[in-house]
Amino acid sequence: QVQLRDSGGGLVQTGGSLRLSCAASGRTPSSRAMGWFRQAPGKEREFVAAITWSGGQTVYADSVKGRFTISRDNAKNTGYLQMNSLVPEDTAVYYCAAGYTIGTISQGYWGQGTQVTVSS
């Protein structure tokens, strides 16, 4: 079992920045790929970004490329999502997830979610 606790959400103005954190605990969390998803009101959950366990490969949704950066610190069992140049369309509940591979993250473990609100 892997437990994930995501945090760092909040209210920010358009153009602002936030850094989300995902603290992992339990069975070998550092050996898992990690990722972030988001769900806006009335919409389905969508993929945002993912990173392999080594940090050597990252993947981003087109909507966040160039603005968001995913990273991880395996010594701290923590993943991060640095979000810059935020726009109102980024408003959503953000969830971190962990799985054996980038492709299976959504089938693994999930955090409880953290709210990000971007005001215009």
Coordinates of N, CA, C and O in Angstrom, one line a residue:
Q1 N 0.8 -1.2 0.0 CA 0.0 0.0 0.0 C 0.9 1.2 0.0 O 1.9 1.3 0.6
V2 N 0.4 2.2 -0.7 CA 1.1 3.5 -0.8 C 0.0 4.6 -0.4 O -1.1 4.6 -0.9
Q3 N 0.4 5.5 0.5 CA -0.5 6.5 0.9 C 0.0 7.9 0.4 O 1.2 8.1 0.4
L4 N -0.8 8.7 -0.2 CA -0.5 9.9 -0.8 C -1.2 11.1 -0.1 O -2.4 11.0 0.1
R5 N -0.5 12.1 0.2 CA -1.1 13.3 0.7 C -0.7 14.5 -0.1 O 0.4 14.9 0.0
D6 N -1.7 15.1 -0.8 CA -1.3 16.2 -1.6 C -1.7 17.5 -0.9 O -2.7 17.5 -0.2
S7 N -1.0 18.6 -1.2 CA -1.2 19.8 -0.6 C -0.6 21.0 -1.4 O 0.0 20.7 -2.5
G8 N -0.9 22.2 -1.0 CA -0.3 23.3 -1.7 C -1.3 24.1 -2.5 O -0.9 25.2 -3.1
G9 N -2.5 23.7 -2.6 CA -3.5 24.4 -3.4 C -3.9 25.7 -2.7 O -3.5 26.0 -1.6
G10 N -4.6 26.6 -3.4 CA -5.0 27.8 -2.9 C -5.6 28.7 -3.9 O -6.0 28.3 -5.0
L11 N -5.8 30.0 -3.5 CA -6.4 31.0 -4.4 C -5.3 31.9 -4.9 O -4.5 32.4 -4.2
V12 N -5.2 32.0 -6.3 CA -4.2 32.9 -6.9 C -4.8 33.6 -8.0 O -5.8 33.2 -8.6
Q13 N -4.2 34.8 -8.3 CA -4.7 35.6 -9.5 C -4.1 35.0 -10.8 O -3.1 34.4 -10.8
T14 N -4.7 35.4 -11.9 CA -4.2 35.1 -13.2 C -2.8 35.5 -13.3 O -2.4 36.6 -13.0
G15 N -1.9 34.6 -13.8 CA -0.5 34.9 -14.0 C 0.3 34.5 -12.8 O 1.5 34.5 -12.9
G16 N -0.3 34.1 -11.7 CA 0.4 33.7 -10.5 C 0.9 32.3 -10.6 O 0.8 31.6 -11.6
S17 N 1.5 31.9 -9.5 CA 2.1 30.6 -9.4 C 1.7 29.9 -8.1 O 1.4 30.5 -7.1
L18 N 1.8 28.6 -8.2 CA 1.6 27.7 -7.0 C 2.5 26.5 -7.1 O 2.7 26.1 -8.3
R19 N 2.9 25.9 -6.0 CA 3.6 24.6 -6.1 C 2.8 23.6 -5.2 O 2.6 23.8 -4.0
L20 N 2.4 22.6 -5.9 CA 1.7 21.5 -5.2 C 2.7 20.4 -4.8 O 3.7 20.2 -5.4
S21 N 2.4 19.8 -3.6 CA 3.3 18.8 -3.1 C 2.5 17.5 -2.9 O 1.3 17.5 -2.6
C22 N 3.1 16.4 -3.1 CA 2.5 15.1 -2.9 C 3.5 14.2 -2.0 O 4.5 13.7 -2.6
A23 N 3.1 14.1 -0.8 CA 4.0 13.3 0.1 C 3.5 11.9 0.1 O 2.3 11.6 0.4
A24 N 4.4 11.0 -0.1 CA 4.1 9.5 -0.2 C 4.7 8.8 1.0 O 5.7 9.1 1.5
S25 N 4.0 7.8 1.4 CA 4.4 6.9 2.5 C 3.9 5.5 2.2 O 3.0 5.3 1.4
G26 N 4.5 4.6 2.9 CA 4.0 3.2 2.7 C 5.1 2.3 2.0 O 6.3 2.5 2.2
R27 N 4.6 1.5 1.2 CA 5.5 0.4 0.6 C 6.2 1.0 -0.7 O 5.6 1.2 -1.7
T28 N 7.5 1.2 -0.5 CA 8.4 1.7 -1.6 C 7.8 2.7 -2.5 O 7.7 2.6 -3.7
P29 N 7.3 3.8 -2.0 CA 6.7 4.9 -2.8 C 7.7 5.5 -3.8 O 7.3 5.9 -4.9
S30 N 9.0 5.5 -3.5 CA 10.0 6.1 -4.4 C 10.2 5.3 -5.7 O 10.8 5.7 -6.6
S31 N 9.7 4.0 -5.7 CA 9.9 3.2 -6.9 C 8.7 3.3 -7.8 O 8.6 2.6 -8.8
R32 N 7.8 4.2 -7.6 CA 6.6 4.3 -8.4 C 6.7 5.6 -9.3 O 7.2 6.6 -8.8
A33 N 6.1 5.5 -10.4 CA 5.8 6.7 -11.2 C 4.8 7.5 -10.5 O 3.9 7.0 -9.8
M34 N 4.9 8.8 -10.6 CA 3.9 9.7 -10.0 C 3.3 10.7 -11.0 O 4.0 11.0 -12.1
G35 N 2.2 11.1 -10.7 CA 1.5 12.0 -11.7 C 0.5 12.9 -11.0 O 0.2 12.8 -9.8
W36 N 0.0 13.9 -11.8 CA -1.0 14.8 -11.3 C -2.2 14.8 -12.3 O -2.0 14.7 -13.5
F37 N -3.4 14.8 -11.8 CA -4.6 14.9 -12.6 C -5.4 16.1 -12.0 O -5.1 16.5 -10.9
R38 N -6.4 16.5 -12.7 CA -7.2 17.6 -12.2 C -8.7 17.4 -12.6 O -8.9 16.7 -13.7
Q39 N -9.6 17.9 -11.8 CA -11.0 17.8 -12.2 C -11.7 19.1 -11.9 O -11.7 19.5 -10.7
A40 N -12.1 19.7 -12.9 CA -12.9 21.0 -12.8 C -14.4 20.7 -12.6 O -14.8 19.6 -13.0
P41 N -15.1 21.6 -12.0 CA -16.5 21.4 -11.8 C -17.3 21.0 -13.1 O -17.1 21.7 -14.1
G42 N -18.0 20.0 -13.0 CA -18.8 19.6 -14.2 C -18.0 18.9 -15.3 O -18.6 18.6 -16.4
K43 N -16.7 18.6 -15.0 CA -15.9 18.0 -16.1 C -15.3 16.7 -15.6 O -15.2 16.5 -14.4
E44 N -14.8 15.9 -16.5 CA -14.2 14.7 -16.1 C -12.7 15.0 -15.6 O -12.1 16.0 -16.0
R45 N -12.2 14.0 -14.9 CA -10.8 14.2 -14.4 C -9.9 14.0 -15.6 O -10.1 13.2 -16.5
E46 N -8.9 14.9 -15.7 CA -8.0 14.9 -16.8 C -6.5 14.8 -16.4 O -6.2 15.3 -15.3
F47 N -5.7 14.2 -17.2 CA -4.3 14.1 -16.9 C -3.6 15.4 -17.1 O -3.9 16.2 -17.9
V48 N -2.7 15.7 -16.2 CA -1.9 16.9 -16.2 C -0.4 16.7 -16.5 O 0.1 17.2 -17.4
A49 N 0.2 15.8 -15.7 CA 1.6 15.6 -15.9 C 2.0 14.3 -15.1 O 1.3 13.9 -14.2
A50 N 3.1 13.7 -15.5 CA 3.6 12.5 -14.9 C 5.1 12.4 -15.0 O 5.7 13.1 -15.9
I51 N 5.7 11.7 -14.1 CA 7.2 11.5 -14.0 C 7.5 10.1 -13.6 O 6.8 9.5 -12.8
T52 N 8.6 9.6 -14.2 CA 9.0 8.2 -13.9 C 9.6 8.2 -12.5 O 9.9 9.2 -11.9
W53 N 9.9 7.0 -12.0 CA 10.4 6.9 -10.6 C 11.8 7.5 -10.5 O 12.2 8.1 -9.5
S54 N 12.5 7.4 -11.6 CA 13.9 8.0 -11.6 C 13.9 9.5 -11.9 O 14.9 10.2 -11.7
G55 N 12.8 10.0 -12.4 CA 12.8 11.4 -12.8 C 13.3 11.6 -14.2 O 13.4 12.8 -14.6
G56 N 13.7 10.6 -14.8 CA 14.3 10.7 -16.1 C 13.4 11.0 -17.3 O 13.8 11.5 -18.4
Q57 N 12.1 10.8 -17.1 CA 11.1 11.0 -18.1 C 9.9 11.8 -17.5 O 9.4 11.4 -16.5
T58 N 9.5 12.8 -18.2 CA 8.3 13.5 -17.8 C 7.3 13.6 -19.0 O 7.8 13.6 -20.2
V59 N 6.1 13.7 -18.7 CA 5.0 13.8 -19.7 C 4.0 14.9 -19.3 O 3.7 15.0 -18.1
Y60 N 3.6 15.7 -20.2 CA 2.7 16.8 -19.9 C 1.5 16.8 -20.8 O 1.6 16.5 -22.0
A61 N 0.4 17.3 -20.3 CA -0.8 17.6 -21.2 C -0.4 18.8 -22.0 O 0.3 19.7 -21.5
D62 N -0.9 18.9 -23.2 CA -0.6 20.0 -24.0 C -1.1 21.3 -23.4 O -0.4 22.4 -23.6
S63 N -2.1 21.3 -22.6 CA -2.6 22.5 -22.0 C -1.7 23.2 -21.0 O -1.9 24.3 -20.6
V64 N -0.8 22.4 -20.5 CA 0.1 22.9 -19.4 C 1.6 22.9 -19.8 O 2.4 23.4 -19.0
K65 N 1.9 22.5 -21.0 CA 3.3 22.5 -21.4 C 3.9 23.9 -21.4 O 3.2 24.8 -21.9
G66 N 5.1 24.0 -20.9 CA 5.7 25.3 -20.8 C 5.3 26.1 -19.6 O 6.0 27.1 -19.3
R67 N 4.3 25.7 -18.9 CA 3.8 26.5 -17.7 C 4.0 25.7 -16.4 O 4.3 26.2 -15.4
F68 N 3.8 24.3 -16.5 CA 3.9 23.5 -15.3 C 5.1 22.6 -15.4 O 5.6 22.2 -16.5
T69 N 5.7 22.3 -14.3 CA 6.9 21.5 -14.2 C 6.7 20.4 -13.1 O 6.4 20.8 -11.9
I70 N 6.8 19.2 -13.4 CA 6.7 18.1 -12.5 C 8.1 17.7 -12.0 O 9.0 17.6 -12.9
S71 N 8.2 17.4 -10.8 CA 9.5 16.9 -10.3 C 9.3 16.0 -9.1 O 8.2 15.9 -8.6
R72 N 10.4 15.4 -8.6 CA 10.2 14.6 -7.4 C 11.6 14.6 -6.6 O 12.6 14.8 -7.2
D73 N 11.5 14.3 -5.4 CA 12.6 14.2 -4.5 C 12.4 12.8 -3.8 O 11.7 12.7 -2.8
N74 N 13.1 11.8 -4.3 CA 12.9 10.4 -3.8 C 13.4 10.3 -2.3 O 12.9 9.5 -1.6
A75 N 14.4 11.1 -2.0 CA 14.9 11.1 -0.6 C 13.8 11.5 0.4 O 13.8 11.1 1.5
K76 N 12.9 12.4 -0.1 CA 11.9 12.9 0.8 C 10.5 12.2 0.5 O 9.5 12.5 1.1
N77 N 10.6 11.3 -0.5 CA 9.3 10.6 -1.0 C 8.2 11.6 -1.3 O 7.1 11.5 -0.9
T78 N 8.6 12.7 -2.0 CA 7.7 13.8 -2.3 C 7.8 14.1 -3.7 O 8.9 14.2 -4.3
G79 N 6.6 14.3 -4.3 CA 6.5 14.8 -5.7 C 6.0 16.3 -5.7 O 5.3 16.7 -4.7
Y80 N 6.3 17.0 -6.8 CA 5.9 18.4 -6.8 C 5.3 18.7 -8.2 O 5.7 18.1 -9.2
L81 N 4.5 19.7 -8.2 CA 4.0 20.3 -9.5 C 4.1 21.8 -9.3 O 3.3 22.4 -8.6
Q82 N 5.1 22.3 -10.0 CA 5.2 23.8 -10.0 C 4.3 24.3 -11.2 O 4.5 24.0 -12.3
M83 N 3.4 25.2 -10.8 CA 2.5 25.8 -11.8 C 2.7 27.3 -11.9 O 2.5 28.0 -10.9
N84 N 3.1 27.7 -13.1 CA 3.3 29.1 -13.4 C 2.3 29.6 -14.4 O 1.7 28.8 -15.1
S85 N 2.2 30.9 -14.5 CA 1.4 31.5 -15.5 C 0.0 30.9 -15.5 O -0.6 30.6 -16.5
L86 N -0.6 30.9 -14.3 CA -1.9 30.2 -14.1 C -3.0 31.1 -14.7 O -2.9 32.3 -14.7
V87 N -4.0 30.4 -15.3 CA -5.1 31.0 -15.9 C -6.4 30.4 -15.2 O -6.3 29.4 -14.6
P88 N -7.5 31.1 -15.4 CA -8.8 30.6 -14.7 C -9.1 29.2 -15.2 O -9.7 28.5 -14.4
E89 N -8.7 28.8 -16.4 CA -9.0 27.5 -16.9 C -8.3 26.4 -16.1 O -8.6 25.2 -16.2
D90 N -7.3 26.8 -15.3 CA -6.6 25.8 -14.5 C -7.3 25.5 -13.2 O -6.8 24.7 -12.4
T91 N -8.4 26.3 -12.9 CA -9.1 26.0 -11.7 C -9.7 24.6 -11.6 O -10.4 24.2 -12.6
A92 N -9.3 23.9 -10.6 CA -9.8 22.5 -10.5 C -9.3 21.9 -9.1 O -8.5 22.6 -8.4
V93 N -9.8 20.8 -8.8 CA -9.2 20.0 -7.7 C -8.1 19.2 -8.3 O -8.3 18.5 -9.3
Y94 N -6.9 19.3 -7.8 CA -5.7 18.6 -8.3 C -5.4 17.4 -7.4 O -5.4 17.5 -6.2
Y95 N -5.2 16.2 -8.1 CA -4.9 15.0 -7.4 C -3.6 14.4 -7.8 O -3.3 14.4 -9.0
C96 N -2.8 14.0 -6.8 CA -1.6 13.2 -7.2 C -1.9 11.8 -7.2 O -2.9 11.3 -6.6
A97 N -1.2 11.0 -8.0 CA -1.4 9.6 -8.1 C 0.0 8.9 -8.3 O 0.9 9.5 -8.8
A98 N 0.0 7.6 -8.0 CA 1.3 6.9 -8.1 C 0.9 5.5 -8.6 O -0.1 4.9 -8.2
G99 N 1.8 5.0 -9.5 CA 1.6 3.7 -10.1 C 2.9 3.1 -10.5 O 3.9 3.8 -10.5
Y100 N 2.9 1.9 -11.0 CA 4.1 1.2 -11.4 C 4.8 1.9 -12.6 O 6.0 2.0 -12.7
T101 N 4.0 2.4 -13.5 CA 4.5 3.1 -14.7 C 3.7 4.3 -15.0 O 2.6 4.5 -14.4
I102 N 4.2 5.2 -15.8 CA 3.4 6.4 -16.2 C 2.1 6.0 -16.8 O 1.0 6.6 -16.5
G103 N 2.1 4.9 -17.5 CA 0.8 4.5 -18.2 C -0.2 3.9 -17.3 O -1.4 3.8 -17.6
T104 N 0.2 3.5 -16.1 CA -0.7 2.8 -15.1 C -0.9 3.6 -13.9 O -1.5 3.1 -12.9
I105 N -0.5 4.9 -13.9 CA -0.7 5.7 -12.7 C -2.1 5.8 -12.3 O -2.5 5.7 -11.1
S106 N -3.0 6.0 -13.2 CA -4.5 6.2 -12.9 C -5.1 4.9 -12.3 O -6.2 5.0 -11.7
Q107 N -4.4 3.8 -12.4 CA -4.9 2.5 -11.8 C -4.3 2.3 -10.4 O -4.5 1.2 -9.8
G108 N -3.5 3.2 -10.0 CA -2.7 3.0 -8.7 C -3.4 3.7 -7.5 O -4.6 3.5 -7.3
Y109 N -2.6 4.4 -6.9 CA -3.0 5.1 -5.6 C -3.2 6.6 -5.8 O -2.6 7.2 -6.7
W110 N -4.1 7.1 -5.0 CA -4.5 8.5 -5.2 C -4.5 9.3 -3.9 O -4.7 8.8 -2.8
G111 N -4.1 10.6 -4.0 CA -4.3 11.5 -2.9 C -5.7 12.0 -2.8 O -6.6 11.6 -3.6
Q112 N -5.9 12.8 -1.8 CA -7.3 13.2 -1.5 C -7.7 14.5 -2.3 O -8.9 14.8 -2.4
G113 N -6.7 15.1 -2.9 CA -7.0 16.3 -3.7 C -6.8 17.6 -3.0 O -6.9 17.7 -1.8
T114 N -6.4 18.6 -3.8 CA -6.2 19.9 -3.3 C -6.7 20.9 -4.3 O -6.5 20.8 -5.5
Q115 N -7.5 21.9 -3.7 CA -8.2 22.8 -4.6 C -7.3 24.0 -5.1 O -6.6 24.6 -4.3
V116 N -7.3 24.2 -6.4 CA -6.6 25.3 -7.0 C -7.6 26.2 -7.6 O -8.4 25.8 -8.4
T117 N -7.7 27.5 -7.2 CA -8.6 28.4 -7.8 C -7.8 29.6 -8.3 O -7.0 30.2 -7.6
V118 N -8.0 29.9 -9.6 CA -7.4 31.0 -10.3 C -8.4 32.1 -10.6 O -9.3 31.8 -11.4
S119 N -8.2 33.2 -10.0 CA -9.2 34.3 -10.3 C -8.8 35.2 -11.4 O -7.6 35.4 -11.7
S120 N -9.8 35.7 -12.1 CA -9.4 36.5 -13.3 C -9.3 38.0 -12.9 O -9.5 38.4 -11.8

